[in-house]
Amino acid sequence: MNLYKLKYFIVTAEELNISKAAERLFISQQALSSQIGQLEQHYGVKLFERRPNLALTYAGSRLLEQARLLVQLNDQIEAEMESIRKNRRGSLRIGISYARGNLFASRVLPIYHRKYPAVDLTLVEGNSAELCGFLENGRVDVIVDFSPILLRDITTVRLLKERGFMVVPQTFMEQYGGPSRDVEALFKAPLLLLSKDSFLRNILDRYFKKQHITPNIVLESKNIATLCSLCRQNMGVTFCSEMYARQMGDTSGLTLLPMADDLSLGELVIAYPDGPAISPALRDFVELAKSFFSESEPVQ
């Protein structure tokens, strides 16, 4: 079946007026009527009632539903083939938090760039509220953030359920935690915390309030790498996401303690706008990210 006939049928079904449909399709009314007639002859059913006004029959309404799916699938195939033919040219704008930007830049993006060398990559960093705003206003094509993503018409893909970790200098373990590694006692140590607009900081602040803890905050920063570096210098205890903990490398002199369930960060997801078809470049980015997180070694 020629897809053009189905496209002519879809427009006619939307307009329910041969004159307006022909005008939209830039063909004559006679040519459009002929195409619809050939379609009815092909399927052996009547697709429209002609009088008193043009209206879909039951067969016509069923064909409309399936024809739209076929046209969408064909558009997706053509987009993918065109992308391959043009060496996957295009752009992909990725929104991600400050802490996770470093991991993506060093692990995921080089692999992606080798597969899509002609795709221009842009990494836009921000906190959770900023990332949702970037996605909503079209500044980025996809974001990596925690669920729920409170936006309409968004597809989310789960990457992992992420824990939070307390990063403790060994000397602090002995001074505050004791042999039993008392995590609650470690909250009394000097703390190096992310700034108040970070997702992890919001979770910690709620926990401090719930447990009636007055934290001894000696430094705040947007940069988790800075905080971990100061932690190595015995300046205080800090907190990081599991994703960051996975790529810390040498942790000599430090102890990483998983935080309690009520301090869990939640599900890390990829989110992008709904649509009949996503670009091959975006689809492969999603698959690569899923593969990366499933293969990464968990933090012990």
Tab-separated table of N, CA, C and O in Angstrom, residues 240-294:
chain	number	residue	atom	x	y	z
A	240	CYS	N	28.276	12.366	49.485
A	240	CYS	CA	28.247	12.349	48.019
A	240	CYS	C	27.241	11.319	47.537
A	240	CYS	O	26.778	10.471	48.297
A	241	SER	N	26.920	11.393	46.261
A	241	SER	CA	26.021	10.423	45.652
A	241	SER	C	26.783	9.137	45.319
A	241	SER	O	28.014	9.120	45.226
A	242	GLU	N	26.041	8.059	45.136
A	242	GLU	CA	26.657	6.789	44.752
A	242	GLU	C	27.361	6.921	43.407
A	242	GLU	O	28.433	6.351	43.194
A	243	MET	N	26.765	7.689	42.508
A	243	MET	CA	27.353	7.871	41.197
A	243	MET	C	28.733	8.510	41.301
A	243	MET	O	29.671	8.116	40.603
A	244	TYR	N	28.870	9.482	42.197
A	244	TYR	CA	30.174	10.112	42.385
A	244	TYR	C	31.131	9.156	43.089
A	244	TYR	O	32.320	9.068	42.739
A	245	ALA	N	30.623	8.423	44.070
A	245	ALA	CA	31.465	7.493	44.822
A	245	ALA	C	32.064	6.420	43.914
A	245	ALA	O	33.189	5.965	44.131
A	246	ARG	N	31.334	6.032	42.868
A	246	ARG	CA	31.805	4.987	41.954
A	246	ARG	C	33.070	5.399	41.209
A	246	ARG	O	33.834	4.556	40.778
A	247	GLN	N	33.270	6.683	41.026
A	247	GLN	CA	34.387	7.111	40.195
A	247	GLN	C	35.445	7.884	40.991
A	247	GLN	O	36.275	8.580	40.422
A	248	MET	N	35.429	7.722	42.317
A	248	MET	CA	36.387	8.444	43.142
A	248	MET	C	37.808	7.912	42.991
A	248	MET	O	38.779	8.631	43.212
A	249	GLY	N	37.959	6.639	42.615
A	249	GLY	CA	39.299	6.085	42.457
A	249	GLY	C	39.926	5.805	43.812
A	249	GLY	O	39.348	5.105	44.648
A	250	ASP	N	41.088	6.366	44.054
A	250	ASP	CA	41.829	6.129	45.283
A	250	ASP	C	41.088	6.728	46.481
A	250	ASP	O	40.872	7.928	46.558
A	251	THR	N	40.686	5.875	47.413
A	251	THR	CA	39.982	6.341	48.614
A	251	THR	C	40.811	6.064	49.875
A	251	THR	O	40.253	5.988	50.968
A	252	SER	N	42.109	5.906	49.701
A	252	SER	CA	42.959	5.667	50.865
A	252	SER	C	42.866	6.841	51.824
A	252	SER	O	42.854	8.006	51.420
A	253	GLY	N	42.756	6.522	53.113
A	253	GLY	CA	42.603	7.557	54.135
A	253	GLY	C	41.171	7.976	54.353
A	253	GLY	O	40.890	8.791	55.224
A	254	LEU	N	40.257	7.421	53.537
A	254	LEU	CA	38.841	7.754	53.654
A	254	LEU	C	38.021	6.489	53.876
A	254	LEU	O	38.403	5.406	53.449
A	255	THR	N	36.887	6.664	54.514
A	255	THR	CA	35.909	5.577	54.648
A	255	THR	C	34.603	6.055	54.048
A	255	THR	O	34.128	7.151	54.365
A	256	LEU	N	34.022	5.225	53.154
A	256	LEU	CA	32.731	5.554	52.542
A	256	LEU	C	31.660	4.700	53.193
A	256	LEU	O	31.695	3.462	53.112
A	257	LEU	N	30.708	5.352	53.845
A	257	LEU	CA	29.640	4.649	54.554
A	257	LEU	C	28.304	4.903	53.869
A	257	LEU	O	27.914	6.059	53.680
A	258	PRO	N	27.574	3.850	53.471
A	258	PRO	CA	26.252	4.056	52.881
A	258	PRO	C	25.305	4.657	53.901
A	258	PRO	O	25.305	4.276	55.078
A	259	MET	N	24.528	5.609	53.462
A	259	MET	CA	23.602	6.284	54.359
A	259	MET	C	22.330	5.456	54.530
A	259	MET	O	22.037	4.563	53.741
A	260	ALA	N	21.578	5.751	55.568
A	260	ALA	CA	20.353	5.009	55.880
A	260	ALA	C	19.332	5.151	54.759
A	260	ALA	O	19.405	6.065	53.933
A	261	ASP	N	18.366	4.234	54.752
A	261	ASP	CA	17.351	4.219	53.690
A	261	ASP	C	16.594	5.541	53.605
A	261	ASP	O	16.222	5.985	52.512
A	262	ASP	N	16.346	6.173	54.761
A	262	ASP	CA	15.600	7.445	54.722
A	262	ASP	C	16.466	8.603	54.225
A	262	ASP	O	16.000	9.728	54.096
A	263	LEU	N	17.747	8.303	53.921
A	263	LEU	CA	18.618	9.291	53.281
A	263	LEU	C	18.969	8.872	51.859
A	263	LEU	O	19.882	9.420	51.250
A	264	SER	N	18.223	7.898	51.332
A	264	SER	CA	18.430	7.472	49.950
A	264	SER	C	18.082	8.609	48.996
A	264	SER	O	17.132	9.371	49.226
A	265	LEU	N	18.853	8.728	47.929
A	265	LEU	CA	18.615	9.822	46.984
A	265	LEU	C	17.442	9.542	46.067
A	265	LEU	O	16.880	10.445	45.473
A	266	GLY	N	17.089	8.278	45.875
A	266	GLY	CA	15.973	7.923	45.004
A	266	GLY	C	16.446	7.389	43.668
A	266	GLY	O	17.597	6.979	43.507
A	267	GLU	N	15.548	7.392	42.689
A	267	GLU	CA	15.856	6.827	41.378
A	267	GLU	C	16.429	7.881	40.441
A	267	GLU	O	15.832	8.940	40.245
A	268	LEU	N	17.586	7.576	39.892
A	268	LEU	CA	18.191	8.439	38.881
A	268	LEU	C	17.613	8.043	37.527
A	268	LEU	O	17.564	6.859	37.179
A	269	VAL	N	17.148	9.035	36.765
A	269	VAL	CA	16.488	8.753	35.490
A	269	VAL	C	17.028	9.664	34.391
A	269	VAL	O	17.641	10.694	34.666
A	270	ILE	N	16.791	9.234	33.174
A	270	ILE	CA	16.961	10.099	32.010
A	270	ILE	C	15.565	10.547	31.596
A	270	ILE	O	14.631	9.740	31.586
A	271	ALA	N	15.410	11.811	31.282
A	271	ALA	CA	14.103	12.336	30.886
A	271	ALA	C	14.230	13.150	29.614
A	271	ALA	O	15.191	13.904	29.437
A	272	TYR	N	13.246	12.962	28.713
A	272	TYR	CA	13.209	13.718	27.463
A	272	TYR	C	11.759	13.885	27.023
A	272	TYR	O	10.876	13.122	27.451
A	273	PRO	N	11.457	14.870	26.194
A	273	PRO	CA	10.068	15.132	25.795
A	273	PRO	C	9.465	13.969	25.025
A	273	PRO	O	10.145	13.289	24.249
A	274	ASP	N	8.161	13.737	25.269
A	274	ASP	CA	7.419	12.740	24.489
A	274	ASP	C	7.400	13.135	23.027
A	274	ASP	O	7.512	14.316	22.682
A	275	GLY	N	7.222	12.148	22.176
A	275	GLY	CA	7.101	12.411	20.743
A	275	GLY	C	6.895	11.107	20.010
A	275	GLY	O	7.165	10.024	20.544
A	276	PRO	N	6.392	11.172	18.767
A	276	PRO	CA	6.172	9.945	17.998
A	276	PRO	C	7.453	9.182	17.732
A	276	PRO	O	7.444	7.970	17.569
A	277	ALA	N	8.574	9.885	17.684
A	277	ALA	CA	9.857	9.216	17.429
A	277	ALA	C	10.981	10.100	17.957
A	277	ALA	O	10.965	11.301	17.775
A	278	ILE	N	11.935	9.475	18.656
A	278	ILE	CA	13.101	10.236	19.097
A	278	ILE	C	14.218	10.013	18.092
A	278	ILE	O	14.238	9.013	17.369
A	279	SER	N	15.144	10.925	18.042
A	279	SER	CA	16.224	10.830	17.076
A	279	SER	C	17.116	9.640	17.415
A	279	SER	O	17.240	9.248	18.579
A	280	PRO	N	17.739	9.034	16.414
A	280	PRO	CA	18.683	7.939	16.686
A	280	PRO	C	19.787	8.369	17.641
A	280	PRO	O	20.229	7.579	18.476
A	281	ALA	N	20.254	9.611	17.527
A	281	ALA	CA	21.322	10.095	18.399
A	281	ALA	C	20.879	10.096	19.860
A	281	ALA	O	21.625	9.680	20.748
A	282	LEU	N	19.646	10.567	20.131
A	282	LEU	CA	19.132	10.587	21.494
A	282	LEU	C	18.862	9.171	21.982
A	282	LEU	O	19.190	8.819	23.118
A	283	ARG	N	18.279	8.336	21.128
A	283	ARG	CA	17.974	6.963	21.529
A	283	ARG	C	19.247	6.210	21.923
A	283	ARG	O	19.287	5.517	22.931
A	284	ASP	N	20.307	6.382	21.150
A	284	ASP	CA	21.554	5.691	21.457
A	284	ASP	C	22.209	6.246	22.721
A	284	ASP	O	22.875	5.508	23.463
A	285	PHE	N	22.038	7.527	22.984
A	285	PHE	CA	22.557	8.105	24.225
A	285	PHE	C	21.872	7.455	25.425
A	285	PHE	O	22.520	7.101	26.420
A	286	VAL	N	20.554	7.289	25.339
A	286	VAL	CA	19.796	6.663	26.421
A	286	VAL	C	20.271	5.226	26.635
A	286	VAL	O	20.509	4.789	27.768
A	287	GLU	N	20.428	4.465	25.547
A	287	GLU	CA	20.866	3.073	25.653
A	287	GLU	C	22.278	2.978	26.216
A	287	GLU	O	22.575	2.080	27.016
A	288	LEU	N	23.155	3.883	25.808
A	288	LEU	CA	24.526	3.870	26.307
A	288	LEU	C	24.559	4.166	27.805
A	288	LEU	O	25.289	3.516	28.565
A	289	ALA	N	23.759	5.140	28.248
A	289	ALA	CA	23.712	5.483	29.670
A	289	ALA	C	23.175	4.308	30.484
A	289	ALA	O	23.708	3.980	31.555
A	290	LYS	N	22.128	3.647	30.003
A	290	LYS	CA	21.579	2.478	30.697
A	290	LYS	C	22.633	1.386	30.819
A	290	LYS	O	22.794	0.759	31.871
A	291	SER	N	23.362	1.147	29.743
A	291	SER	CA	24.397	0.119	29.745
A	291	SER	C	25.508	0.469	30.728
A	291	SER	O	25.997	-0.392	31.456
A	292	PHE	N	25.904	1.730	30.767
A	292	PHE	CA	26.978	2.161	31.655
A	292	PHE	C	26.625	1.890	33.115
A	292	PHE	O	27.413	1.347	33.881
A	293	PHE	N	25.408	2.258	33.516
A	293	PHE	CA	25.026	2.089	34.911
A	293	PHE	C	24.811	0.630	35.283
A	293	PHE	O	25.055	0.225	36.410
A	294	SER	N	24.362	-0.189	34.336
A	294	SER	CA	24.153	-1.604	34.643
A	294	SER	C	25.477	-2.344	34.774
A	294	SER	O	25.573	-3.341	35.498
